mmCIF file of C-alpha atoms in Angstrom:
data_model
loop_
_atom_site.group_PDB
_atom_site.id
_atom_site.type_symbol
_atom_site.label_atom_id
_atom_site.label_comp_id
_atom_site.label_asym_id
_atom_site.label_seq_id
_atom_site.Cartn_x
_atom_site.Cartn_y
_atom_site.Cartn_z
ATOM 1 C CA UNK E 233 -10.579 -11.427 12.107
ATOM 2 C CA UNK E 234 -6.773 -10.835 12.291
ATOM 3 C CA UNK E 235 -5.485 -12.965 15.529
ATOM 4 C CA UNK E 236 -1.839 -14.291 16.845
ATOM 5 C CA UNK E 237 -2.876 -17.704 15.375
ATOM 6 C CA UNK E 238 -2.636 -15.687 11.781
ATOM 7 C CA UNK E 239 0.638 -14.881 12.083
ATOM 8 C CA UNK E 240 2.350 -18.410 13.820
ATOM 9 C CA UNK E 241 0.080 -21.332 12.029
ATOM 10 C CA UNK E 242 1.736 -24.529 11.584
ATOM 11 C CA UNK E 243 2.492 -24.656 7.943
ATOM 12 C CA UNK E 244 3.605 -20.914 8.120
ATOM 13 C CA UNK E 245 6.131 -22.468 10.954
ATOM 14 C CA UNK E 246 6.599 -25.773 8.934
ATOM 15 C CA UNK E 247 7.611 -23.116 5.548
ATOM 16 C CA UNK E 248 9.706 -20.842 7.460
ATOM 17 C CA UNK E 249 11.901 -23.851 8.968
ATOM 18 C CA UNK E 250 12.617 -25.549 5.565
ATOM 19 C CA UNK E 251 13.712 -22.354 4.959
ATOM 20 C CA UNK E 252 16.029 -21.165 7.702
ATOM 21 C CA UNK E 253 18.790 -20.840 6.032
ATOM 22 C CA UNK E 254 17.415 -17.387 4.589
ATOM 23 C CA UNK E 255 16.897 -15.812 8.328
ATOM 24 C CA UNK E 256 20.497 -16.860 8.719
ATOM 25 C CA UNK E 257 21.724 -14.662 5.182
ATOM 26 C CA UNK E 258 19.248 -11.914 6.618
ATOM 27 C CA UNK E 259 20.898 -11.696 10.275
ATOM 28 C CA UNK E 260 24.617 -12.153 8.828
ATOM 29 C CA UNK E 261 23.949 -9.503 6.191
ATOM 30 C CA UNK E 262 22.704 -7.085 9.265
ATOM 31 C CA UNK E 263 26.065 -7.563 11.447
ATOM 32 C CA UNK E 264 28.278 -7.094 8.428
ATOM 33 C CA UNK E 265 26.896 -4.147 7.640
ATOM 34 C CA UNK E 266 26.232 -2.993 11.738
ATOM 35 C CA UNK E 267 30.381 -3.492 11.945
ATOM 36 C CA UNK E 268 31.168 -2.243 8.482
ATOM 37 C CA UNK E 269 29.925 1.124 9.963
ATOM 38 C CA UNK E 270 31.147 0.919 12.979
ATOM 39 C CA UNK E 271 34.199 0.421 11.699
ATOM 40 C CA UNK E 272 34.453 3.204 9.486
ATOM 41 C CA UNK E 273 32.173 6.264 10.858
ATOM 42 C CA UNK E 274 33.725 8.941 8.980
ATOM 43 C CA UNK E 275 33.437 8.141 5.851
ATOM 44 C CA UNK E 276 31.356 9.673 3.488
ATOM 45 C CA UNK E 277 27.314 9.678 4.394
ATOM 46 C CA UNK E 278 26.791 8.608 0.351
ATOM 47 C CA UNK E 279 28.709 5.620 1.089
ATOM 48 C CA UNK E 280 26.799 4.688 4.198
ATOM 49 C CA UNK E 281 23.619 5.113 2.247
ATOM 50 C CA UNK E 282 24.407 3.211 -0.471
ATOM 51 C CA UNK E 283 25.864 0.500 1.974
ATOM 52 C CA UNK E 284 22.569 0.563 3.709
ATOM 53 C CA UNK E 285 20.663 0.444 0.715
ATOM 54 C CA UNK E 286 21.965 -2.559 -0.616
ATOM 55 C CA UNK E 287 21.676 -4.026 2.882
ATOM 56 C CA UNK E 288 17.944 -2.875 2.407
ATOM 57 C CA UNK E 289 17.611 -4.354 -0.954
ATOM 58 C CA UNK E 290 19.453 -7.563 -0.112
ATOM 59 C CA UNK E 291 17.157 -7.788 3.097
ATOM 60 C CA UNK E 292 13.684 -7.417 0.752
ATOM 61 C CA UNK E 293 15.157 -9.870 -1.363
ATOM 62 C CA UNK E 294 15.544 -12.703 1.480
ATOM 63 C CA UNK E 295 12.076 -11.242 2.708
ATOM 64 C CA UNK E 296 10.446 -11.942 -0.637
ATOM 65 C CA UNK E 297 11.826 -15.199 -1.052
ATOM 66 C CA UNK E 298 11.310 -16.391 2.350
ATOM 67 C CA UNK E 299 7.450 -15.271 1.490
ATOM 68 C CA UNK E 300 7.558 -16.633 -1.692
ATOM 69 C CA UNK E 301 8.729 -19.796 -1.067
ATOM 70 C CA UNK E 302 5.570 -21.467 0.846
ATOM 71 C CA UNK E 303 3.084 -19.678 -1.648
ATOM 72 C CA UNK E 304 2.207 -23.103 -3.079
ATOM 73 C CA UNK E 305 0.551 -24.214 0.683
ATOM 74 C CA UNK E 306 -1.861 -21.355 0.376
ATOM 75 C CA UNK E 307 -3.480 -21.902 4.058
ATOM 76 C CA UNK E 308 -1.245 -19.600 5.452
ATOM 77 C CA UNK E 309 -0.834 -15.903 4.435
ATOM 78 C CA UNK E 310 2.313 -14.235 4.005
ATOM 79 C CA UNK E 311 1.277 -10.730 3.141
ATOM 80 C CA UNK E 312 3.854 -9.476 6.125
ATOM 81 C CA UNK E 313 6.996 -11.038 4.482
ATOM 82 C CA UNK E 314 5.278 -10.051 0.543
ATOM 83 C CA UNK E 315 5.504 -6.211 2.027
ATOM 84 C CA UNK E 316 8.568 -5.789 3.915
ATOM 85 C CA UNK E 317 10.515 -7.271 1.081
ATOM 86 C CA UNK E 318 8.921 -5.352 -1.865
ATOM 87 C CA UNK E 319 9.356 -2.026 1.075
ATOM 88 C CA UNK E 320 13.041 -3.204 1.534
ATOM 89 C CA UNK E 321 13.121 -3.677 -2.540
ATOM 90 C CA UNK E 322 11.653 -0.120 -3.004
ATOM 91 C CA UNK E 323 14.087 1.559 -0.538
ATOM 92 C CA UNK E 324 17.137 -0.251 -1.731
ATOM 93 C CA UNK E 325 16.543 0.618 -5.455
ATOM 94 C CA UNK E 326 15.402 4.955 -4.750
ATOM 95 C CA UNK E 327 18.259 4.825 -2.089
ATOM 96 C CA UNK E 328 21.077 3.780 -5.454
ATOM 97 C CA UNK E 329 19.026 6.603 -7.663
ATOM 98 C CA UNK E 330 18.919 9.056 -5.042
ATOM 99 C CA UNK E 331 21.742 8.253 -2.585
ATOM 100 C CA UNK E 332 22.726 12.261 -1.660
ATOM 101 C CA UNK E 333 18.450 12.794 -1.126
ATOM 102 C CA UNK E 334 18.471 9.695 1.021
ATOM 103 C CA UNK E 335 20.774 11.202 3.764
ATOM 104 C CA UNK E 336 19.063 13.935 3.812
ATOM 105 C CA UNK E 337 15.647 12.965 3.610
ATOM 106 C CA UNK E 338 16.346 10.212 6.382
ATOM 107 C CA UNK E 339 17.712 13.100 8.684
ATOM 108 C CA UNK E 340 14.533 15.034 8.586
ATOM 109 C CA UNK E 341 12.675 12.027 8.879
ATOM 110 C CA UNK E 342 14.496 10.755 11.922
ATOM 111 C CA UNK E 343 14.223 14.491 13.080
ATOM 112 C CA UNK E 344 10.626 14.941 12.058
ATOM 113 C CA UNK E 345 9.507 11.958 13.992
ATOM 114 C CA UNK E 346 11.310 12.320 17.412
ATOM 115 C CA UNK E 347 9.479 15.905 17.378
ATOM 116 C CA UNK E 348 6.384 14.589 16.706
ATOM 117 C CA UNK E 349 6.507 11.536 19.263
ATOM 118 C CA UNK E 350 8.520 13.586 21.943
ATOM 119 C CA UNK E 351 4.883 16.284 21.699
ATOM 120 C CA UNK E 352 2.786 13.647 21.915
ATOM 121 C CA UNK E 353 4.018 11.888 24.822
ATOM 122 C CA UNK E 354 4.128 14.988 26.581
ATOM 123 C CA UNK E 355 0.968 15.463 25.848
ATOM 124 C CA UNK E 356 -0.354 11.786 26.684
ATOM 125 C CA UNK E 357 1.169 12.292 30.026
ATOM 126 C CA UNK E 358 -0.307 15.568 30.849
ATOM 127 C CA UNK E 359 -3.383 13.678 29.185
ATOM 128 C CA UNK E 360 -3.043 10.864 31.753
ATOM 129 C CA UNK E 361 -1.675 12.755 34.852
ATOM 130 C CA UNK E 362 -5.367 11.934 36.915
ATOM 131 C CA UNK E 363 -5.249 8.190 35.586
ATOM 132 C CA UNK E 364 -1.846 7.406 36.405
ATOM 133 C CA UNK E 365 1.083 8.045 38.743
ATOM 134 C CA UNK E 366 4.476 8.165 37.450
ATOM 135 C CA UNK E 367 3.687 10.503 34.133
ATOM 136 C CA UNK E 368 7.065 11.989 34.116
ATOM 137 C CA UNK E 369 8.383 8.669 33.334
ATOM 138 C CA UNK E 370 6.426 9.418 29.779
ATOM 139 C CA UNK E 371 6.947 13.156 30.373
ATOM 140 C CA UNK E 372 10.948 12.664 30.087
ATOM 141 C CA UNK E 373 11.009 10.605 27.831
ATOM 142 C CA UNK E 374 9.132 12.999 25.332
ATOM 143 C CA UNK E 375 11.370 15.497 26.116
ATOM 144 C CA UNK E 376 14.549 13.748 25.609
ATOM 145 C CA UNK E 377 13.007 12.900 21.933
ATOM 146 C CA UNK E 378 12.020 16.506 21.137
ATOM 147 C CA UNK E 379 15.809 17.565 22.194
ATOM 148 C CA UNK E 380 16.926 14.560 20.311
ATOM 149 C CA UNK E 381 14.790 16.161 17.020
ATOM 150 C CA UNK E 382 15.976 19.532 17.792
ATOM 151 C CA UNK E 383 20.062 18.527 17.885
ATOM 152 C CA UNK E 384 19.512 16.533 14.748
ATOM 153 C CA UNK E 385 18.366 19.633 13.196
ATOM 154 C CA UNK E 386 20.681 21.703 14.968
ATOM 155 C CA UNK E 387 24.119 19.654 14.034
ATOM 156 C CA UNK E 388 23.253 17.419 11.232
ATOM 157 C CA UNK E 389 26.503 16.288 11.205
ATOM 158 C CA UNK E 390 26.994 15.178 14.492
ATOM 159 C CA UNK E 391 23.479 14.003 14.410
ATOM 160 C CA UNK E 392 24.269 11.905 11.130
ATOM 161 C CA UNK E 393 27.422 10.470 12.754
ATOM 162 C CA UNK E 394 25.577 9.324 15.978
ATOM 163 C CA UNK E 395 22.860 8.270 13.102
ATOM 164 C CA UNK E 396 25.590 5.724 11.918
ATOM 165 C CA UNK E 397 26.145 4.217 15.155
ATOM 166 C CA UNK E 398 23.104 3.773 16.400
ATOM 167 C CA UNK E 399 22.148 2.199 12.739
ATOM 168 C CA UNK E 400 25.171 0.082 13.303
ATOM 169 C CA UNK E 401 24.736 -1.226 16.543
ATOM 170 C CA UNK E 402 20.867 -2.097 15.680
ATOM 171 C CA UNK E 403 21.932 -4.065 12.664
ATOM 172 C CA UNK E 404 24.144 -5.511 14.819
ATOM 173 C CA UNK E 405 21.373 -6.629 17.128
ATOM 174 C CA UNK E 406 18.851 -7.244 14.938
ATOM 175 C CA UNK E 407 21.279 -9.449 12.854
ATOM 176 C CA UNK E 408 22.254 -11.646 15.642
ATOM 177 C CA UNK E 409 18.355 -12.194 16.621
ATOM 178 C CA UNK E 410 17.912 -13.316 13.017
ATOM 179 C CA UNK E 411 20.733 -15.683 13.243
ATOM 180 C CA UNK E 412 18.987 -16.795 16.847
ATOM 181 C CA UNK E 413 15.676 -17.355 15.301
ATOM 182 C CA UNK E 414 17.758 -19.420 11.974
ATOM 183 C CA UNK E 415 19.343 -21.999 14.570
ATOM 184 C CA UNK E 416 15.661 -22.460 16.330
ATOM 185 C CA UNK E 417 14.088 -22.747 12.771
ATOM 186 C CA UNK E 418 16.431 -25.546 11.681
ATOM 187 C CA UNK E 419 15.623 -27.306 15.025
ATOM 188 C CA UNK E 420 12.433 -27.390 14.141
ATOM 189 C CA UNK E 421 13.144 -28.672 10.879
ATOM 190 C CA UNK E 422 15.355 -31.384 11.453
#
């Protein structure tokens, strides 16, 4: 039985805050790279690829190691960290083999999914227009990410520009949350 107490036991807590230090490397690592691209938009996708893939690699590194490093308690699992650092690892590594495939793919993907989630809210709302009021709250919303899909598709370009910015300014967020949850960590460990 998988419950919230799985995820925040004490020596999983205890583990993480001897380690802090790590979510601090993670968030700075994620606002460098969030204002390296804002900083420079235009220049070449490849680079911003291979920028984000070392990011990527970097960040399953700190992942693994943050997992790693309270292995020896072995009350607590860490399966979580174990997979986003070996997914981080794995995306890092095919992104510096196949950095020109990795733009691309990534568009469609981005593309692929707002399609996909911008139908099936529309079709959760029409779904749940008896059970609830307000379903073109969830109605807009799916179609602002099917015409989100279909301008990705439609100006790749643009779409990968706009890509870079929004990238950017979630690093940039993400980052600074990691550097948040670092300072509360080494409360807790001091």
């Amino acid at each position: 039985m998988t419950t919230a107490s799985t995820f925040a036991s004490p020596s999983l807590l205890r583990a993480l805050a001897k380690r802090w230090w790590l979510f601090t490397l993670r968030g700075v690592a994620g606002i460098a790279f969030g204002f390296l691209a804002l900083l420079w938009p235009g220049v070449a996708l490849l680079t911003l690829a291979i920028v984000w893939g070392a990011y990527a690699l970097t960040d399953g590194v700190f992942a693994l190691a943050a997992a790693m490093s309270g292995m020896r308690s072995g009350d607590t699992p860490r399966w979580w960290l174990v997979l986003t650092g070996l997914a981080g690892i794995a995306a890092g590594l095919l992104t510096f083999i196949w950095p020109g495939v990795t733009v691309q793919v990534l568009l469609l993907l981005i593309a692929a999914w707002a399609l996909v989630t911008g139908v099936m809210e529309v079709a959760g709302a029409i779904a749940l227009r008896k059970e609830i009021q307000g379903e073109i709250f969830l109605i807009l919303a799916g179609l602002a990410s099917i015409a989100f899909g279909i301008a990705l598709l439609a100006w790749p370009v643009a779409g990968a520009i706009s890509l870079v910015w929004l990238i950017a300014w979630v690093s940039i967020f993400a980052g600074a949350t990691y550097v948040a949850l670092s300072l509360r960590l080494k409360k807790l460990a001091g």
